[in-house]
Amino acid sequence: MRMGIDRNLLATNVANMDQLQRKIVGGLLVVLFHNPSRIQDQEWLLEQLTQVMILAEDFKSPEAVQAYLKAHVHDLLNTALRIFGCVGEDLAPRATEGITHQDAMLLALTYLDRPETSLDKPST
């Protein structure tokens, strides 16, 4: 039996993120929507997360990147993967109509833009 995504927990996680963390999650989601078949490849996910982090922030050294990654990897990956899952659930009823990467990203951004409220399924 498959369990659904706890959208209230997701809302709490997003609410606790700062702007940089949300920017990184958004960037990682772009990558995930373009490469959904790679989502279970943990090494690839970490590589993509690191690249997105470097693009999102001007880290002063490789050590600073490593320290930030070590401190935030769990929250960043879990939040991105949960949003990815929610978007998949939300867009599933429209699958026969054809879904674009833009549709997925626009919906994903709604999860990042409303941290103070519950993430009940948005109207699509």
Backbone as ProteinMPNN parsed JSONL, in Angstrom:
{"seq_chain_A": "MRMGIDRNLLATNVANMDQLQRKIVGGLLVVLFHNPSRIQDQEWLLEQLTQVMILAEDFKSPEAVQAYLKAHVHDLLNTALRIFGCVGEDLAPRATEGITHQDAMLLALTYLDRPETSLDKPST", "coords_chain_A": {"N_chain_A": [[0.842, -1.175, 0.0], [0.619, 2.146, -0.898], [1.733, 5.123, 0.559], [0.542, 8.446, 0.85], [1.857, 11.75, 0.248], [2.729, 13.784, 2.942], [1.314, 16.661, 3.052], [0.986, 18.742, 4.84], [3.23, 18.543, 6.474], [5.113, 19.065, 4.519], [4.435, 21.737, 3.966], [5.183, 22.91, 6.39], [7.941, 22.401, 6.339], [8.722, 23.942, 4.099], [7.991, 26.46, 5.013], [9.894, 26.864, 6.941], [12.168, 27.32, 5.518], [14.755, 29.419, 4.172], [15.168, 32.119, 1.764], [17.299, 31.437, 0.033], [17.423, 28.654, 0.294], [14.905, 27.972, -0.758], [15.277, 28.867, -3.355], [17.273, 27.12, -4.224], [15.903, 24.657, -4.037], [13.909, 25.146, -5.949], [15.51, 25.376, -8.264], [16.583, 22.79, -8.352], [14.258, 21.365, -8.808], [13.648, 22.101, -11.445], [15.656, 20.706, -12.799], [14.938, 18.079, -12.079], [12.399, 17.809, -13.282], [13.131, 17.745, -15.916], [14.572, 15.448, -16.046], [13.222, 13.031, -15.062], [13.547, 10.264, -14.91], [15.884, 9.801, -13.583], [15.572, 10.146, -10.918], [15.833, 8.362, -8.786], [18.494, 7.883, -8.538], [20.845, 8.343, -6.372], [23.481, 9.38, -6.285], [23.585, 10.93, -8.602], [21.542, 12.763, -7.969], [22.732, 14.147, -5.803], [24.923, 15.28, -7.111], [23.581, 17.004, -8.885], [22.222, 18.645, -7.072], [24.398, 19.885, -5.808], [25.496, 21.318, -7.981], [23.355, 23.067, -8.56], [23.269, 24.491, -6.157], [25.745, 25.847, -6.244], [25.307, 27.51, -8.41], [23.243, 29.036, -7.396], [24.224, 30.513, -5.255], [26.95, 32.541, -4.199], [29.379, 30.97, -3.21], [32.31, 31.083, -1.262], [34.369, 29.258, -1.187], [35.345, 25.81, -1.844], [35.071, 24.427, 0.531], [33.105, 25.871, 1.849], [30.906, 25.286, 0.266], [30.726, 22.528, 0.732], [30.216, 22.545, 3.499], [27.731, 23.861, 3.601], [26.184, 22.101, 2.094], [26.369, 19.788, 3.682], [25.016, 20.664, 5.957], [22.434, 21.126, 4.994], [21.527, 19.223, 3.155], [19.677, 17.082, 3.573], [17.168, 18.345, 4.148], [16.846, 19.917, 1.811], [16.846, 18.039, -0.351], [14.73, 16.314, 0.438], [12.553, 18.084, 0.523], [12.45, 18.983, -2.151], [11.958, 16.541, -3.479], [9.525, 15.808, -2.339], [7.862, 17.904, -3.22], [8.079, 17.437, -5.962], [6.769, 14.955, -6.063], [4.186, 15.724, -5.185], [3.444, 17.461, -7.25], [3.359, 15.634, -9.342], [1.202, 14.027, -8.452], [-0.804, 15.976, -8.476], [-0.946, 16.72, -11.162], [-1.571, 14.378, -12.449], [-4.339, 13.759, -13.121], [-4.57, 15.219, -15.441], [-3.008, 14.056, -17.324], [-3.632, 12.825, -19.785], [-4.199, 14.98, -21.365], [-1.833, 16.086, -21.972], [1.114, 17.224, -20.624], [3.351, 19.802, -19.886], [6.832, 20.685, -19.247], [6.811, 23.245, -18.316], [4.216, 23.473, -17.237], [4.489, 21.77, -15.041], [6.561, 23.043, -13.599], [5.462, 25.556, -13.028], [3.366, 24.824, -11.342], [4.862, 23.651, -9.297], [6.168, 25.885, -8.27], [4.111, 27.121, -6.915], [4.004, 25.715, -4.579], [6.336, 26.512, -3.319], [5.857, 29.187, -2.956], [3.935, 29.583, -1.038], [4.412, 29.347, 1.876], [3.266, 29.742, 4.36], [0.858, 28.512, 4.642], [-1.311, 25.632, 4.576], [-0.607, 22.951, 2.36], [-2.711, 21.979, 0.724], [-4.11, 20.218, -2.035], [-3.661, 22.142, -4.896], [-5.928, 23.961, -7.054], [-6.152, 22.819, -10.324]], "CA_chain_A": [[0.0, 0.0, 0.0], [1.429, 3.355, -1.042], [1.289, 6.227, 1.402], [0.616, 9.741, 0.202], [2.79, 12.745, 0.762], [2.17, 14.61, 4.008], [1.394, 18.026, 2.55], [1.136, 19.669, 5.965], [4.648, 18.497, 6.825], [5.796, 19.788, 3.448], [4.197, 23.169, 4.191], [6.023, 23.301, 7.522], [9.337, 22.41, 5.879], [8.919, 25.106, 3.221], [7.887, 27.659, 5.854], [11.137, 27.002, 7.703], [13.287, 27.557, 4.599], [15.034, 30.797, 3.788], [15.062, 32.358, 0.322], [18.318, 30.671, -0.677], [16.997, 27.252, 0.264], [13.8, 27.872, -1.725], [15.877, 29.047, -4.683], [17.959, 25.866, -4.539], [14.865, 23.649, -4.281], [13.314, 25.468, -7.249], [16.469, 25.007, -9.307], [16.654, 21.336, -8.425], [13.02, 20.89, -9.43], [13.799, 22.259, -12.903], [16.471, 19.575, -13.237], [14.161, 16.851, -11.899], [11.34, 17.73, -14.283], [13.749, 17.423, -17.206], [15.231, 14.138, -15.937], [12.498, 12.269, -14.036], [14.0, 8.872, -14.825], [17.101, 9.742, -12.759], [15.215, 10.595, -9.571], [16.248, 7.404, -7.765], [19.954, 7.793, -8.567], [21.265, 9.251, -5.302], [24.717, 10.073, -6.645], [23.199, 11.955, -9.579], [20.807, 13.801, -7.242], [23.686, 14.96, -5.044], [25.672, 16.088, -8.075], [22.707, 18.07, -9.377], [22.004, 19.562, -5.957], [25.625, 20.67, -5.641], [25.584, 22.267, -9.092], [22.335, 24.1, -8.374], [23.717, 25.318, -5.031], [26.84, 26.716, -6.697], [24.708, 28.535, -9.27], [22.319, 29.866, -6.623], [24.895, 31.309, -4.227], [28.367, 32.785, -4.438], [30.172, 30.39, -2.133], [33.692, 31.595, -1.327], [35.349, 28.173, -1.263], [34.751, 24.473, -1.876], [34.728, 24.058, 1.902], [31.825, 26.509, 2.154], [29.894, 24.48, -0.432], [30.598, 21.269, 1.469], [29.582, 22.81, 4.791], [26.317, 24.161, 3.352], [25.565, 20.853, 1.665], [26.267, 18.909, 4.849], [24.007, 21.206, 6.878], [21.092, 21.264, 4.424], [21.226, 18.237, 2.108], [18.468, 16.321, 3.891], [15.978, 19.192, 3.96], [16.732, 20.345, 0.413], [16.43, 16.907, -1.184], [13.399, 15.84, 0.823], [11.545, 19.055, 0.106], [12.342, 18.931, -3.616], [11.327, 15.282, -3.882], [8.107, 15.851, -1.946], [7.16, 18.789, -4.157], [8.034, 16.68, -7.214], [5.698, 13.975, -5.902], [2.902, 16.432, -5.132], [3.153, 17.942, -8.604], [2.943, 14.447, -10.088], [-0.157, 13.689, -8.03], [-1.719, 17.045, -8.879], [-1.082, 16.762, -12.614], [-1.968, 13.066, -12.971], [-5.633, 13.766, -13.808], [-4.448, 15.913, -16.729], [-1.967, 13.387, -18.109], [-4.082, 12.553, -21.153], [-4.224, 16.257, -22.09], [-0.457, 16.481, -22.26], [1.664, 18.096, -19.584], [4.674, 20.305, -20.259], [7.732, 21.02, -18.14], [6.353, 24.533, -17.805], [3.071, 23.193, -16.365], [5.005, 21.184, -13.802], [7.336, 24.03, -12.846], [4.553, 26.579, -12.506], [2.678, 24.244, -10.196], [5.854, 23.491, -8.224], [6.426, 27.186, -7.66], [3.041, 27.452, -5.972], [4.358, 25.109, -3.29], [7.402, 27.306, -2.716], [5.378, 30.554, -2.723], [2.918, 29.688, 0.012], [4.927, 28.611, 3.02], [2.554, 29.962, 5.619], [-0.429, 27.825, 4.635], [-1.337, 24.216, 4.255], [-0.412, 22.685, 0.939], [-3.759, 21.161, 0.139], [-3.964, 20.186, -3.486], [-4.131, 23.366, -5.558], [-6.815, 23.717, -8.177], [-5.389, 22.797, -11.574]], "C_chain_A": [[0.894, 1.247, 0.0], [0.856, 4.476, -0.178], [1.463, 7.528, 0.639], [1.623, 10.649, 0.879], [2.077, 13.578, 1.82], [2.356, 16.074, 3.611], [1.511, 19.052, 3.675], [2.585, 19.701, 6.45], [5.468, 19.233, 5.778], [5.637, 21.295, 3.64], [5.062, 23.69, 5.331], [7.487, 23.383, 7.104], [9.617, 23.633, 5.011], [8.893, 26.389, 4.049], [9.182, 27.921, 6.624], [12.352, 27.272, 6.82], [13.487, 29.043, 4.355], [14.986, 30.909, 2.265], [16.089, 31.559, -0.48], [17.907, 29.205, -0.783], [15.859, 27.051, -0.733], [14.314, 28.0, -3.158], [16.563, 27.756, -5.137], [16.943, 24.771, -4.844], [14.214, 23.897, -5.642], [14.225, 25.092, -8.4], [16.589, 23.504, -9.467], [15.396, 20.764, -9.071], [13.067, 21.029, -10.949], [14.562, 21.057, -13.456], [15.668, 18.276, -13.153], [13.067, 16.709, -12.955], [11.887, 17.389, -15.667], [14.388, 16.03, -17.22], [14.516, 13.238, -14.927], [12.972, 10.822, -13.887], [15.223, 8.711, -13.915], [16.833, 9.99, -11.273], [15.658, 9.623, -8.468], [17.757, 7.192, -7.708], [20.518, 8.811, -7.572], [22.537, 10.024, -5.638], [24.416, 11.209, -7.621], [22.458, 13.104, -8.89], [21.754, 14.721, -6.476], [24.534, 15.828, -5.968], [24.839, 17.271, -8.562], [22.449, 19.106, -8.29], [23.218, 20.463, -5.765], [25.756, 21.712, -6.751], [24.58, 23.404, -8.936], [22.732, 25.04, -7.238], [24.778, 26.315, -5.475], [26.3, 27.827, -7.593], [23.842, 29.518, -8.47], [23.006, 30.823, -5.651], [26.372, 31.438, -4.56], [29.172, 32.276, -3.245], [31.634, 30.776, -2.337], [34.738, 30.502, -1.468], [34.623, 26.836, -1.39], [34.333, 24.0, -0.481], [33.375, 24.655, 2.308], [30.681, 25.752, 1.487], [29.648, 23.195, 0.345], [29.885, 21.466, 2.8], [28.084, 23.077, 4.613], [25.578, 22.884, 2.962], [25.353, 19.919, 2.853], [25.144, 19.371, 5.787], [22.587, 21.112, 6.33], [20.667, 20.175, 3.448], [19.908, 17.514, 2.356], [17.209, 17.141, 3.612], [15.778, 19.581, 2.5], [16.23, 19.209, -0.474], [15.022, 16.448, -0.842], [12.307, 16.8, 0.374], [11.36, 19.017, -1.401], [11.626, 17.662, -4.065], [9.857, 15.238, -3.485], [7.304, 16.758, -2.875], [7.021, 18.097, -5.513], [6.885, 15.665, -7.17], [4.321, 14.611, -5.883], [2.494, 16.923, -6.52], [2.693, 16.772, -9.473], [1.527, 14.035, -9.748], [-1.167, 14.703, -8.56], [-1.972, 17.048, -10.386], [-1.562, 15.439, -13.219], [-3.331, 13.07, -13.672], [-5.584, 14.422, -15.194], [-3.48, 15.22, -17.682], [-2.389, 13.143, -19.553], [-4.143, 13.821, -22.003], [-2.832, 16.675, -22.554], [0.004, 17.511, -21.249], [3.063, 18.522, -20.021], [5.534, 20.496, -19.014], [7.302, 22.328, -17.497], [5.153, 24.342, -16.872], [3.551, 22.696, -15.003], [5.726, 22.228, -12.963], [6.444, 25.109, -12.262], [3.793, 26.066, -11.29], [3.643, 24.081, -9.017], [6.117, 24.807, -7.511], [5.328, 27.592, -6.688], [3.317, 26.848, -4.604], [5.428, 25.92, -2.577], [6.936, 28.705, -2.341], [4.353, 30.677, -1.615], [3.319, 28.919, 1.266], [4.085, 28.725, 4.28], [1.229, 29.226, 5.693], [-0.251, 26.348, 4.358], [-1.197, 24.037, 2.751], [-1.46, 21.702, 0.428], [-3.619, 21.232, -1.361], [-4.506, 21.465, -4.094], [-5.089, 23.006, -6.677], [-6.0, 23.812, -9.45], [-6.324, 22.861, -12.752]], "O_chain_A": [[1.811, 1.365, 0.813], [-0.347, 4.737, -0.187], [2.416, 7.691, -0.123], [2.16, 10.339, 1.942], [0.949, 14.023, 1.611], [3.425, 16.65, 3.812], [2.082, 20.124, 3.473], [3.105, 20.762, 6.795], [6.413, 19.946, 6.114], [6.603, 22.044, 3.49], [5.612, 24.788, 5.246], [8.191, 24.324, 7.472], [10.646, 24.288, 5.178], [9.686, 27.3, 3.811], [9.516, 29.068, 6.919], [13.458, 27.437, 7.334], [12.535, 29.823, 4.332], [14.788, 29.915, 1.567], [15.775, 31.06, -1.561], [18.038, 28.595, -1.844], [15.85, 26.066, -1.471], [13.834, 27.314, -4.06], [16.445, 27.354, -6.294], [17.108, 24.032, -5.814], [13.992, 22.955, -6.404], [13.766, 24.547, -9.404], [16.686, 22.998, -10.585], [15.47, 19.779, -9.805], [12.573, 20.157, -11.663], [14.162, 20.464, -14.458], [15.721, 17.459, -14.073], [12.834, 15.613, -13.465], [11.18, 16.809, -16.491], [14.706, 15.5, -18.284], [15.163, 12.726, -14.013], [12.802, 10.228, -12.822], [15.556, 7.593, -13.523], [17.764, 10.036, -10.469], [15.838, 10.04, -7.324], [18.238, 6.394, -6.904], [20.651, 9.993, -7.89], [22.651, 11.203, -5.304], [24.934, 12.316, -7.475], [22.707, 14.273, -9.184], [21.591, 15.94, -6.502], [24.83, 16.979, -5.645], [25.328, 18.398, -8.64], [22.458, 20.307, -8.558], [23.074, 21.671, -5.581], [26.093, 22.865, -6.481], [24.915, 24.569, -9.155], [22.552, 26.253, -7.346], [24.716, 27.492, -5.121], [26.782, 28.958, -7.539], [23.728, 30.689, -8.831], [22.423, 31.838, -5.268], [26.966, 30.531, -5.143], [29.591, 33.051, -2.385], [32.128, 30.79, -3.464], [35.88, 30.785, -1.832], [33.434, 26.736, -1.085], [33.358, 23.263, -0.335], [32.599, 24.02, 3.022], [29.611, 25.596, 2.075], [28.502, 22.816, 0.587], [29.048, 20.651, 3.185], [27.267, 22.577, 5.385], [24.476, 22.624, 3.445], [24.282, 19.331, 3.006], [24.413, 18.549, 6.339], [21.633, 21.028, 7.103], [19.538, 20.206, 2.957], [19.107, 17.354, 1.434], [16.298, 16.681, 2.922], [14.65, 19.572, 2.009], [15.298, 19.394, -1.257], [14.209, 16.218, -1.737], [11.256, 16.372, -0.103], [10.227, 19.02, -1.883], [10.771, 17.718, -4.948], [9.033, 14.69, -4.218], [6.191, 16.415, -3.271], [5.964, 18.164, -6.14], [6.125, 15.538, -8.13], [3.389, 14.093, -6.498], [1.331, 16.81, -6.91], [1.747, 16.906, -10.249], [0.734, 13.727, -10.638], [-2.244, 14.338, -9.031], [-3.08, 17.344, -10.833], [-1.923, 15.4, -14.395], [-3.471, 12.442, -14.722], [-6.468, 14.195, -16.021], [-3.171, 15.759, -18.745], [-1.561, 13.249, -20.457], [-4.14, 13.742, -23.231], [-2.691, 17.525, -23.433], [-0.642, 18.54, -21.048], [3.859, 17.698, -20.47], [5.041, 20.472, -17.886], [7.413, 22.5, -16.284], [5.082, 24.985, -15.825], [3.079, 23.143, -13.958], [5.528, 22.295, -11.75], [6.644, 25.532, -11.123], [3.601, 26.798, -10.319], [3.277, 24.345, -7.872], [6.27, 24.839, -6.29], [5.585, 28.329, -5.736], [2.911, 27.404, -3.583], [5.422, 26.004, -1.349], [7.553, 29.349, -1.492], [3.94, 31.789, -1.286], [2.652, 27.965, 1.665], [4.188, 27.884, 5.173], [0.539, 29.306, 6.71], [0.82, 25.889, 3.961], [-1.628, 24.887, 1.972], [-1.128, 20.713, -0.224], [-3.071, 22.195, -1.898], [-5.653, 21.841, -3.853], [-5.069, 21.887, -7.189], [-5.246, 24.766, -9.644], [-5.874, 22.854, -13.898]]}, "name": "protein", "num_of_chains": 1, "seq": "MRMGIDRNLLATNVANMDQLQRKIVGGLLVVLFHNPSRIQDQEWLLEQLTQVMILAEDFKSPEAVQAYLKAHVHDLLNTALRIFGCVGEDLAPRATEGITHQDAMLLALTYLDRPETSLDKPST"}
